[in-house]
Coordinates of C-alpha atoms in Angstrom, one line a residue:
M383 CA 26.5 -26.5 40.2
S384 CA 27.1 -30.2 41.1
E385 CA 26.3 -31.7 44.5
D386 CA 30.1 -32.0 45.2
E387 CA 30.4 -28.3 44.5
Y388 CA 27.6 -27.5 46.9
A389 CA 29.2 -29.6 49.5
R390 CA 32.6 -28.0 48.9
R391 CA 31.1 -24.5 49.5
G392 CA 29.3 -25.7 52.6
I393 CA 25.9 -25.2 51.1
D394 CA 23.3 -27.4 52.8
L395 CA 20.4 -27.9 50.5
D396 CA 18.6 -30.3 52.9
K397 CA 17.7 -27.5 55.3
P398 CA 16.2 -24.0 54.8
N399 CA 18.6 -21.2 55.7
P400 CA 17.3 -17.9 57.3
A401 CA 19.3 -15.7 54.9
R402 CA 18.0 -17.4 51.8
V403 CA 14.5 -17.6 53.2
Y404 CA 14.6 -13.9 53.9
D405 CA 15.9 -13.3 50.4
Y406 CA 13.0 -15.2 48.9
I407 CA 10.4 -13.4 51.0
L408 CA 11.9 -10.1 49.8
G409 CA 11.5 -11.3 46.2
G410 CA 15.2 -12.2 45.6
Q411 CA 16.6 -14.9 43.5
L412 CA 19.4 -16.2 45.8
N413 CA 17.6 -19.1 47.3
Y414 CA 16.8 -22.8 46.7
A415 CA 13.8 -25.1 46.6
V416 CA 14.1 -26.0 50.3
D417 CA 14.1 -22.3 51.2
R418 CA 11.1 -21.5 49.0
M419 CA 9.2 -24.4 50.4
F420 CA 9.8 -23.4 54.0
A421 CA 9.1 -19.7 53.2
D422 CA 5.8 -20.6 51.5
Q423 CA 4.8 -22.4 54.7
V424 CA 5.7 -19.3 56.8
L425 CA 3.7 -17.1 54.4
A426 CA 0.7 -19.4 54.8
A427 CA 0.9 -19.0 58.5
Q428 CA 1.9 -15.3 58.4
P429 CA 0.5 -13.8 55.2
N430 CA 2.1 -10.4 55.9
A431 CA 5.6 -11.8 56.2
R432 CA 6.7 -9.9 53.0
E433 CA 5.4 -6.6 54.4
R434 CA 7.3 -7.3 57.6
A435 CA 10.5 -7.9 55.7
R436 CA 9.9 -4.7 53.7
L437 CA 9.4 -2.7 56.9
N438 CA 12.6 -4.0 58.4
R439 CA 14.6 -3.2 55.3
Q440 CA 13.1 0.4 55.4
W441 CA 14.1 0.7 59.1
L442 CA 17.7 -0.4 58.1
R443 CA 17.9 2.4 55.6
R444 CA 16.7 4.9 58.2
V445 CA 19.2 3.7 60.7
I446 CA 22.1 4.1 58.3
R447 CA 21.1 7.6 57.4
F448 CA 20.8 8.3 61.2
G449 CA 24.3 7.0 61.7
M450 CA 25.6 9.2 58.9
D451 CA 23.9 12.2 60.4
Q452 CA 25.7 11.5 63.7
G453 CA 29.1 11.5 61.8
I454 CA 29.5 7.7 61.6
R455 CA 31.5 6.6 58.6
Q456 CA 32.1 3.0 59.6
F457 CA 29.5 0.2 59.7
L458 CA 29.7 -3.4 60.8
D459 CA 26.7 -5.4 59.6
I460 CA 26.4 -8.6 61.6
G461 CA 24.4 -11.4 60.0
S462 CA 24.0 -9.3 56.9
G463 CA 22.4 -11.9 54.6
M464 CA 22.0 -11.5 50.9
P465 CA 23.2 -8.4 49.0
T466 CA 19.9 -6.7 48.1
V467 CA 19.0 -3.3 46.8
G468 CA 19.3 -0.6 49.5
H469 CA 21.9 -2.5 51.5
V470 CA 24.1 -0.7 54.0
H471 CA 26.9 0.3 51.7
E472 CA 24.5 1.7 49.1
V473 CA 22.8 3.9 51.6
A474 CA 25.9 5.1 53.3
Q475 CA 28.0 5.6 50.2
A476 CA 25.3 7.6 48.5
I477 CA 25.8 10.2 51.2
D478 CA 29.6 9.8 51.5
P479 CA 31.5 7.6 49.1
T480 CA 34.3 7.2 51.6
A481 CA 32.0 5.5 54.1
R482 CA 33.3 2.0 55.0
V483 CA 31.2 -1.1 55.4
V484 CA 32.1 -4.6 56.6
Y485 CA 29.4 -7.3 56.2
V486 CA 29.5 -10.5 58.2
D487 CA 27.7 -13.8 57.5
N488 CA 28.4 -17.5 57.7
E489 CA 26.0 -18.5 54.9
P490 CA 28.1 -19.5 51.9
V491 CA 25.6 -18.2 49.3
A492 CA 25.3 -14.9 51.0
V493 CA 29.1 -14.6 51.2
A494 CA 29.7 -15.6 47.6
H495 CA 27.1 -13.2 46.1
S496 CA 28.2 -10.4 48.4
E497 CA 31.8 -10.8 47.2
I498 CA 30.6 -10.5 43.7
V499 CA 28.5 -7.4 44.4
L500 CA 31.3 -5.7 46.3
E501 CA 34.2 -6.8 44.0
N502 CA 34.9 -3.3 42.7
N503 CA 34.0 -1.4 45.9
E504 CA 37.2 -0.6 47.8
N505 CA 35.3 0.6 50.9
A506 CA 33.1 -2.3 51.4
A507 CA 33.7 -6.0 51.9
M508 CA 32.3 -9.3 53.2
V509 CA 33.8 -11.3 56.1
H510 CA 32.9 -15.0 56.1
A511 CA 32.7 -15.7 59.8
D512 CA 30.4 -16.9 62.5
A513 CA 29.4 -13.7 64.3
E514 CA 28.9 -15.6 67.6
F515 CA 32.7 -15.6 67.8
P516 CA 33.5 -11.8 67.9
D517 CA 37.2 -12.3 67.8
D518 CA 36.9 -14.0 64.5
V519 CA 35.1 -11.0 63.1
L520 CA 36.9 -8.2 64.8
E521 CA 40.4 -9.6 64.2
H522 CA 39.7 -10.7 60.6
E523 CA 42.1 -9.1 58.2
I524 CA 39.3 -7.5 56.2
T525 CA 37.8 -5.9 59.3
E526 CA 41.2 -4.6 60.4
M527 CA 41.8 -3.2 56.9
L528 CA 38.5 -1.4 56.6
L529 CA 37.5 -0.4 60.1
D530 CA 39.4 1.7 62.7
L531 CA 38.0 0.5 66.0
D532 CA 39.6 3.5 67.8
Q533 CA 37.0 5.6 66.0
P534 CA 33.2 5.3 66.3
V535 CA 31.5 2.5 64.4
M536 CA 27.8 1.6 64.0
V537 CA 27.2 -2.1 64.5
V538 CA 24.0 -3.3 62.8
M539 CA 22.1 -6.4 64.0
A540 CA 19.0 -6.5 61.8
L541 CA 16.9 -9.5 62.7
F542 CA 20.0 -11.3 64.0
V543 CA 19.8 -11.6 67.7
H544 CA 16.5 -13.5 67.7
F545 CA 18.5 -16.4 66.2
I546 CA 20.6 -16.5 69.4
P547 CA 18.7 -18.4 72.1
D548 CA 19.2 -17.5 75.7
E549 CA 21.4 -20.5 76.4
R550 CA 24.0 -19.1 73.9
K551 CA 24.2 -15.9 76.0
P552 CA 23.3 -13.1 73.6
A553 CA 24.0 -10.5 76.2
R554 CA 27.5 -11.7 76.6
L555 CA 27.9 -11.7 72.8
I556 CA 26.7 -8.1 72.4
A557 CA 28.9 -7.0 75.3
A558 CA 31.9 -8.4 73.5
Y559 CA 31.2 -6.2 70.5
R560 CA 30.4 -3.3 72.8
D561 CA 33.7 -3.6 74.6
A562 CA 35.6 -3.4 71.3
L563 CA 33.9 -0.2 70.2
A564 CA 35.1 3.3 70.7
P565 CA 32.9 5.8 72.7
G566 CA 30.4 7.4 70.4
S567 CA 29.7 4.2 68.6
Y568 CA 26.2 2.9 68.0
L569 CA 24.3 -0.4 68.0
A570 CA 21.3 -0.8 65.8
M571 CA 19.1 -3.8 66.5
S572 CA 15.8 -5.3 65.4
S573 CA 14.2 -8.5 66.6
A574 CA 11.1 -10.5 66.4
T575 CA 8.7 -10.1 69.3
Y576 CA 5.6 -11.7 70.8
E577 CA 4.4 -8.4 72.1
Q578 CA 0.9 -7.6 70.8
Q579 CA 1.2 -10.4 68.2
S580 CA -1.5 -12.6 66.6
A581 CA -1.7 -16.4 66.5
G582 CA -0.1 -16.3 63.0
T583 CA 3.1 -15.1 64.6
A584 CA 3.1 -18.0 67.0
R585 CA 2.5 -20.4 64.2
A586 CA 5.4 -19.0 62.1
V587 CA 7.8 -19.1 65.1
A588 CA 6.8 -22.7 65.8
M589 CA 7.9 -23.5 62.2
Y590 CA 11.3 -22.0 62.9
Q591 CA 11.6 -24.0 66.1
K592 CA 11.5 -27.2 64.0
S593 CA 14.2 -25.8 61.6
A594 CA 18.0 -25.6 62.0
N595 CA 17.6 -22.0 63.1
P596 CA 15.0 -21.6 65.9
V597 CA 13.7 -18.1 66.6
T598 CA 13.6 -16.5 70.1
P599 CA 11.2 -13.5 70.0
R600 CA 11.9 -11.0 72.8
S601 CA 10.1 -8.3 74.7
A602 CA 11.2 -4.7 74.9
A603 CA 12.4 -5.4 78.5
E604 CA 14.5 -8.4 77.3
L605 CA 16.0 -6.3 74.5
R606 CA 16.8 -3.5 76.9
A607 CA 18.7 -6.0 79.1
L608 CA 20.8 -7.1 76.0
V609 CA 22.1 -3.6 75.4
D610 CA 23.4 -3.0 78.9
G611 CA 26.2 -0.5 78.8
F612 CA 24.6 1.4 75.9
E613 CA 22.3 4.4 76.1
I614 CA 19.2 3.9 74.0
V615 CA 18.4 6.9 71.9
D616 CA 14.9 8.3 71.2
P617 CA 12.3 7.1 70.5
G618 CA 13.5 4.1 72.6
I619 CA 12.4 0.5 71.9
V620 CA 9.5 0.6 69.6
F621 CA 7.8 -1.4 66.8
I622 CA 10.0 -1.3 63.7
P623 CA 8.0 1.2 61.6
E624 CA 7.7 3.5 64.6
W625 CA 11.5 4.1 64.7
R626 CA 12.0 7.6 63.3
P627 CA 9.7 7.2 60.3
D628 CA 10.5 9.5 57.3
D629 CA 6.8 10.4 57.3
P630 CA 4.2 9.7 60.0
A631 CA 2.0 8.4 57.1
D632 CA 4.5 5.6 56.7
V633 CA 3.5 4.1 60.0
P634 CA 0.8 1.5 59.6
A635 CA -2.4 1.7 61.6
E636 CA -1.2 -1.3 63.6
P637 CA 2.6 -1.0 64.1
A638 CA 2.7 -4.2 66.0
E639 CA 1.8 -6.0 62.7
S640 CA 5.5 -5.5 61.8
G641 CA 6.2 -8.4 64.1
G642 CA 9.3 -6.8 65.5
L643 CA 10.9 -4.3 67.8
A644 CA 13.8 -2.0 67.0
L645 CA 16.2 0.2 68.8
V646 CA 19.4 2.2 68.4
A647 CA 21.8 2.7 71.3
R648 CA 25.0 4.7 71.8
K649 CA 28.1 3.8 73.7
N650 CA 29.1 6.8 75.7

């Protein structure tokens, strides 16, 4: 692809992108040299970053199965990133092929590859939009085609909200999505945290602070404040591998080493 084509697609190869960095850390191929260079620096500061990414992806799968168990058949994945194995539509549609999934991202590579992966899936699609503008997401023709907001939906924000600093009002953003949802809907959220973290986490966060997408780790109390108007389901706000593990043996000896907190909350 030429430099002009990169520019036309809005792909900035001068700065690392969180979705592409995460793809590289997970072992994917949808990334560029600038992303790999940054990711390698993060891995040097936080050697277990790949394990952290794996634990978050496992949590995502558990969350989708939980939603399906509650009768949810519609999913809105905010900041979905790259289409990797075990993504929302694969988990949900393995249980019920009629489950509908809308992915949302503003990263052109993530959008382009998601569209390719989902090309022949009539019940899942990608919306190219900035999720910080909920109306652009909720009123998008694809969202309106696939999701019935008068029925319960699970909104997924996996490692998304920590890219929204306090000055951009994340609580107001989440409230906008909440207010659009029918009673019985769910919000699933994971986020980086400083709670019980090592110096390596601080070093990795400091690297992101110098990037185009700074990270704002949050405490359990701060996450609880963000989901005002929802009822947090058991086991509450916990370290990512502690959220309803398939097997107690899956929880590492030091759950805090996952580097993140997770929750699922219900709109009553």
